[in-house]
Tab-separated table of C-alpha atoms and ligand atoms in Angstrom:
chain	number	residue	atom	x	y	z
A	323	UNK	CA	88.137	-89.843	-30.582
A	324	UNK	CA	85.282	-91.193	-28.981
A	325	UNK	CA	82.679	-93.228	-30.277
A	326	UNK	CA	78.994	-94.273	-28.975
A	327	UNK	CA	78.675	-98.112	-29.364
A	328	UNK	CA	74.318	-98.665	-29.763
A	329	UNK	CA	73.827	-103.136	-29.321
A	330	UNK	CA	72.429	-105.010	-27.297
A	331	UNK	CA	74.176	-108.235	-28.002
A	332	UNK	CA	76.078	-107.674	-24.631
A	333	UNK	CA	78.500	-110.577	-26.271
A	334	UNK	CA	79.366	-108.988	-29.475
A	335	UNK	CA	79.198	-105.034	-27.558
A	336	UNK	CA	82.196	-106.270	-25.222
A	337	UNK	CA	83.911	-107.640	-28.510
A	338	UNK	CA	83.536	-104.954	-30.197
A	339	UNK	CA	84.155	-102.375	-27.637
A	340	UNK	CA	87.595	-103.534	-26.867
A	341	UNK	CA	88.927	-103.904	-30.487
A	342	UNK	CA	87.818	-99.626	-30.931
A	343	UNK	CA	89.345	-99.127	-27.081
A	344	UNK	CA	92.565	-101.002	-28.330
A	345	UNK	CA	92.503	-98.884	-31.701
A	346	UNK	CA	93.118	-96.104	-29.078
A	347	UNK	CA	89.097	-94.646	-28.788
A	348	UNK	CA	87.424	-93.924	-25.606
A	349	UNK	CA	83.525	-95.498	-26.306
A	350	UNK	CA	80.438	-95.037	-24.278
A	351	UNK	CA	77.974	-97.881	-24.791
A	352	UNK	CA	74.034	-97.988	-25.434
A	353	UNK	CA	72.254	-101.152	-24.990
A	354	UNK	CA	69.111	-99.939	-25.914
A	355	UNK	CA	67.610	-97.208	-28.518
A	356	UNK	CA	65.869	-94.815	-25.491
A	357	UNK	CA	69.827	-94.281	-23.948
A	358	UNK	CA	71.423	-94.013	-27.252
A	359	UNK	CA	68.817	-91.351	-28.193
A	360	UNK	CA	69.434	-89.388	-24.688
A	361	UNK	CA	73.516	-89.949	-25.116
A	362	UNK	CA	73.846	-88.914	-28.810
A	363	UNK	CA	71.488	-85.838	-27.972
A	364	UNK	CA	73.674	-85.135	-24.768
A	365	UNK	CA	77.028	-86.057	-25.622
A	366	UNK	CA	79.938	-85.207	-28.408
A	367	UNK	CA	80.917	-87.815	-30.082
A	368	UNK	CA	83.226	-88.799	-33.216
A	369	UNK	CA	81.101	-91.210	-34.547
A	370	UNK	CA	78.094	-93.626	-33.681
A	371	UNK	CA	78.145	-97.107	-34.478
A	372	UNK	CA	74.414	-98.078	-34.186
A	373	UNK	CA	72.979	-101.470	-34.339
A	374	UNK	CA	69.047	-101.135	-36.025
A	375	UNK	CA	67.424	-104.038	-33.639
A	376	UNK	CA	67.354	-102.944	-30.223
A	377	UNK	CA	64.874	-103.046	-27.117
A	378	UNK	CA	62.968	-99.934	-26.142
A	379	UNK	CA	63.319	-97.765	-29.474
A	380	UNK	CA	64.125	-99.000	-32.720
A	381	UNK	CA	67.847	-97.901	-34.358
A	382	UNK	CA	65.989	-96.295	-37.269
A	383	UNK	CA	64.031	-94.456	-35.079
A	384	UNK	CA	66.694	-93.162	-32.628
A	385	UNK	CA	68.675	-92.640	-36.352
A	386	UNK	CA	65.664	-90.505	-37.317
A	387	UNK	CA	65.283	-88.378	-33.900
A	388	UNK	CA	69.245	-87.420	-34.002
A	389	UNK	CA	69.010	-86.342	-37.579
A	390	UNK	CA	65.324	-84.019	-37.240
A	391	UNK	CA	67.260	-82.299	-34.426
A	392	UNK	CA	70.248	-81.818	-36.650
A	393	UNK	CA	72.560	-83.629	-34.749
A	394	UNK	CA	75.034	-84.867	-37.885
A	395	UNK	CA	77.271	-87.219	-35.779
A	396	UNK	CA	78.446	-89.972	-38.475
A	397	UNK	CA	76.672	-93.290	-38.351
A	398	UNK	CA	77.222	-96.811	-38.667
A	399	UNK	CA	74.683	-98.834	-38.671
A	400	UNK	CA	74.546	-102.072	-38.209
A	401	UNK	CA	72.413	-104.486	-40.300
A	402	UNK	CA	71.587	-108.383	-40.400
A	403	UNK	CA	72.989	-110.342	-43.330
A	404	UNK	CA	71.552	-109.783	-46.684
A	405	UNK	CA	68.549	-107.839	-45.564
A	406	UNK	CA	69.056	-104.728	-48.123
A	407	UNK	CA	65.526	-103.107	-46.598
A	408	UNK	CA	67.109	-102.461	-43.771
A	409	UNK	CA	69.906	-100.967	-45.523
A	410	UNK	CA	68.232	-98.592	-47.610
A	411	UNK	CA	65.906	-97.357	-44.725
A	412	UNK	CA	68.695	-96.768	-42.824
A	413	UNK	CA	70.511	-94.503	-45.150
A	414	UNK	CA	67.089	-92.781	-45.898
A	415	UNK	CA	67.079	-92.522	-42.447
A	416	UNK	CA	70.329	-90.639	-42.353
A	417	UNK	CA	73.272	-93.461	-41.682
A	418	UNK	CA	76.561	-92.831	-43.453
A	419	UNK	CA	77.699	-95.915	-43.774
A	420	UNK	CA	76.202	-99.863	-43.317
A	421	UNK	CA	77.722	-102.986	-42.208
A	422	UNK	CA	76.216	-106.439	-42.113
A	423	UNK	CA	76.637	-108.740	-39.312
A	424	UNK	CA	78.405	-110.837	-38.830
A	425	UNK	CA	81.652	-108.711	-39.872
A	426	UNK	CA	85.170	-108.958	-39.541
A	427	UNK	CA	86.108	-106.747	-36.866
A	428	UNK	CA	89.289	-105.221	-38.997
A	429	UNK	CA	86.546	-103.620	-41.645
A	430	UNK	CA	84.670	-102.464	-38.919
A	431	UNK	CA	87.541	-100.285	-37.618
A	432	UNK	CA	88.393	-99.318	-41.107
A	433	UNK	CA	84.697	-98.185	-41.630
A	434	UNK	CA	84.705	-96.222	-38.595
A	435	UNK	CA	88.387	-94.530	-39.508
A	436	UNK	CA	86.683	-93.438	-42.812
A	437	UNK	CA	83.633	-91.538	-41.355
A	438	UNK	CA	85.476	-89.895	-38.468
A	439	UNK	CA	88.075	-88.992	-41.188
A	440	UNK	CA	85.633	-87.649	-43.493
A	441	UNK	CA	83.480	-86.159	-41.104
A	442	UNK	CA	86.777	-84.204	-40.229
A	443	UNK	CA	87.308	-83.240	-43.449
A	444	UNK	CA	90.429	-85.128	-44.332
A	445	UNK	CA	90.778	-87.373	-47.317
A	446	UNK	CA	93.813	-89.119	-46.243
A	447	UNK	CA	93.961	-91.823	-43.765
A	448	UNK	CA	97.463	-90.702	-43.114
A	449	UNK	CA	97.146	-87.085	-41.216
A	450	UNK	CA	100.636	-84.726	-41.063
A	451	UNK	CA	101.565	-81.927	-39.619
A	452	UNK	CA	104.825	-80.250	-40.760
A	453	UNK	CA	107.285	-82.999	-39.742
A	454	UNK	CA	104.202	-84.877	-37.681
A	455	UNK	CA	102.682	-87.909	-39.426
A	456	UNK	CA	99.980	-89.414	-37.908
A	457	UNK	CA	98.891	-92.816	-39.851
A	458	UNK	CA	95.069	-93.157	-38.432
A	459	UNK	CA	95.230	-96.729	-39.537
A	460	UNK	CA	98.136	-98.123	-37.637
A	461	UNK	CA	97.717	-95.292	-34.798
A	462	UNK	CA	101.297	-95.022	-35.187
A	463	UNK	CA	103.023	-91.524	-35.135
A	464	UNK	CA	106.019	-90.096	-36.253
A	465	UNK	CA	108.559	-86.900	-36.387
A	466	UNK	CA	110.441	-86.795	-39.195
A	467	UNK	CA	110.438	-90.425	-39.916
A	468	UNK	CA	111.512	-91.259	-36.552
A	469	UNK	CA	108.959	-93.144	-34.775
A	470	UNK	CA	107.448	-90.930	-31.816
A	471	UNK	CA	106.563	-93.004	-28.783
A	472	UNK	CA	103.122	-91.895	-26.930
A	473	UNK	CA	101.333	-92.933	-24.052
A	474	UNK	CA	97.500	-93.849	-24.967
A	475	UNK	CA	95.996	-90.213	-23.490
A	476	UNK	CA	98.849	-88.503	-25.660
A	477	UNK	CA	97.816	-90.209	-28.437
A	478	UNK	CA	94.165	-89.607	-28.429
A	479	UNK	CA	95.036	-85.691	-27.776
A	480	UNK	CA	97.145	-85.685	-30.715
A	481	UNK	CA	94.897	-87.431	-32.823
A	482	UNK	CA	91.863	-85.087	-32.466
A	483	UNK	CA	94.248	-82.040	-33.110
A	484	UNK	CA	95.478	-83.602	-36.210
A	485	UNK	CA	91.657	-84.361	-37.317
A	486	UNK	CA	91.281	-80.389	-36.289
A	487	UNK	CA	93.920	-79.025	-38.023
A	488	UNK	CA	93.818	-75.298	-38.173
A	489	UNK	CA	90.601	-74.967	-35.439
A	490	UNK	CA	90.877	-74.030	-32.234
A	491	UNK	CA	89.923	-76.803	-29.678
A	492	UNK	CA	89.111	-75.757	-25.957
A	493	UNK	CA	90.313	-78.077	-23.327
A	494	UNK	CA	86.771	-78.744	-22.631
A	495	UNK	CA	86.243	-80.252	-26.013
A	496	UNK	CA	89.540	-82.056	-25.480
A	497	UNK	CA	88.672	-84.204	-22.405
A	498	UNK	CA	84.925	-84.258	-23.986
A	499	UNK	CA	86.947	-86.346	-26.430
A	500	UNK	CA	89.440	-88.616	-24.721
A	501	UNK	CA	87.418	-89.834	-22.099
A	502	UNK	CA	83.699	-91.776	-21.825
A	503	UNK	CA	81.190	-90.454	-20.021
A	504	UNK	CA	81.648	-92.758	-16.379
A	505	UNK	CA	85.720	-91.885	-16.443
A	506	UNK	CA	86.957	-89.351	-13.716
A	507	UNK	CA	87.496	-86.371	-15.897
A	508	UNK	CA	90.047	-83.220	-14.767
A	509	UNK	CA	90.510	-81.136	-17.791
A	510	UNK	CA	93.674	-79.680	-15.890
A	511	UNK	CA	95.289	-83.160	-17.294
A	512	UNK	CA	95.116	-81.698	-20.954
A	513	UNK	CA	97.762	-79.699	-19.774
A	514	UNK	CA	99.861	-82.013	-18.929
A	515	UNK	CA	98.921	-84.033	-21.880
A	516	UNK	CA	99.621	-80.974	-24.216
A	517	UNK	CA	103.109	-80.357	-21.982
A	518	UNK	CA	104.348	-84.201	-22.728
A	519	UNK	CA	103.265	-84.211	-26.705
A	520	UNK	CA	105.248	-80.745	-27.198
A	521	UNK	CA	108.398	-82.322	-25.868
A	522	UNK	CA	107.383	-85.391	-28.163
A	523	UNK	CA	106.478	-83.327	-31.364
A	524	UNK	CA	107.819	-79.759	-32.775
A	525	UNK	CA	106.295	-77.757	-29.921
A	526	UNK	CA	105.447	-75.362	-32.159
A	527	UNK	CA	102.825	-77.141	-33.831
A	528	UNK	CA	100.815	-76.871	-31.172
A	529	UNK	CA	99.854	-72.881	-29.917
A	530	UNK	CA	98.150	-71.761	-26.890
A	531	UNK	CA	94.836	-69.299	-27.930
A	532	UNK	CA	95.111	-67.624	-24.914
A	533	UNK	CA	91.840	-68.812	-22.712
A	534	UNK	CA	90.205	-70.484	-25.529
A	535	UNK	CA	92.616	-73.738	-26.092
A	536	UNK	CA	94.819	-74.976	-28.571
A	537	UNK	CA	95.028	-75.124	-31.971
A	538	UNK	CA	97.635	-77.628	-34.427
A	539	UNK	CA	99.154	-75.523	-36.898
A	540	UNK	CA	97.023	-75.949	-39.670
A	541	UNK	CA	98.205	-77.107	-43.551
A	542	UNK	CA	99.319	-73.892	-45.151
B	1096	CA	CA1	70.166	-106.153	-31.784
């Protein structure tokens, strides 16, 4: 899953960037509203988490621009304490969800884990998969009860086929979402990813479409 970060606090951005890159997401980072507007017009990601104060362009503006393009990535926004203006123009404005600063990093994560969820259409912050259960909150994973050790890459794989249940995903899409925008990409690695979680998971749970991608058995 991977997730544009929009502040220019460069203090709280690094802070924030590594608790979502230790929760196992890949983030690009903004640090001012003119490159978040190019990135979120250019880029797919999971979910935006978009402070409203920055240099260049204004959050509500670069909020505004995504949304009369139709671009429906979920939003965070971020707000200053107690200011509920803000907060209500950005939700006219098209955010999903608000948090005020200064927040504790661990609702943060849980506010993010709720849009990408929803935005996914799953209600549950716990995702399975016939004997697959992936628990989006501890990012731990497991095959019939018995813990299922995975390397980070694995992980992320696994985790945006169990948010896509039933769709098929195209290895394009794939390293689109495990990797930020500056990484070396080779979308021949989703194979090997996709080799390594089958001997990990039921392998049947995940099928080859034939030259599109791959597709998790979906809930039936
Ligand atoms: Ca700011």
């Amino acid at each position: 899953m991977r997730i544009l970060l929009v502040e220019d606090d460069l203090t709280l951005s690094n802070q924030v960037r590594l608790a979502l890159e230790e929760a196992d997401y890949v983030v690009d980072l903004a640090e001012n509203g003119r490159d978040a507007q190019y990135l979120g017009e250019t880029e797919p990601f999971d979910a935006a988490i978009l402070d409203l104060g920055l240099p260049l362009v204004d959050g509500i503006t670069v909020l505004k621009s995504w949304r009369a393009q139709g671009i429906c990535l979920p939003v965070l926004i971020l707000t200053a304490r107690d200011t509920w203006h803000e907060k209500v123009a950005g939700i006219d404005a098209g955010a999903d969800d608000y948090l005020g600063k200064p927040f504790h990093m661990e609702e943060l994560l849980a506010r993010v884990r709720a849009l990408i969820r929803r935005a996914s259409g799953n209600a549950s912050s716990v995702l399975i998969c016939g004997a697959v259960r992936l628990d989006t909150r501890s990012g731990r994973v497991s095959v019939d009860g018995e813990p299922a050790v995975l390397t980070s890459h694995e992980f992320k794989v696994l985790s945006y086929l169990m948010h896509h249940q039933g769709e098929i995903v195209s290895r394009t899409t794939l390293t689109e979402h495990i990797y930020a925008q500056d990484f070396d990409r080779d979308s021949n690695t989703i194979e090997v990813f996709v080799g390594r979680l089958r001997k990990k998971i039921p392998s049947e749970l995940i099928e080859t479409v034939r030259g599109l991608g791959y597709r998790m058995r979906g809930p039936t």
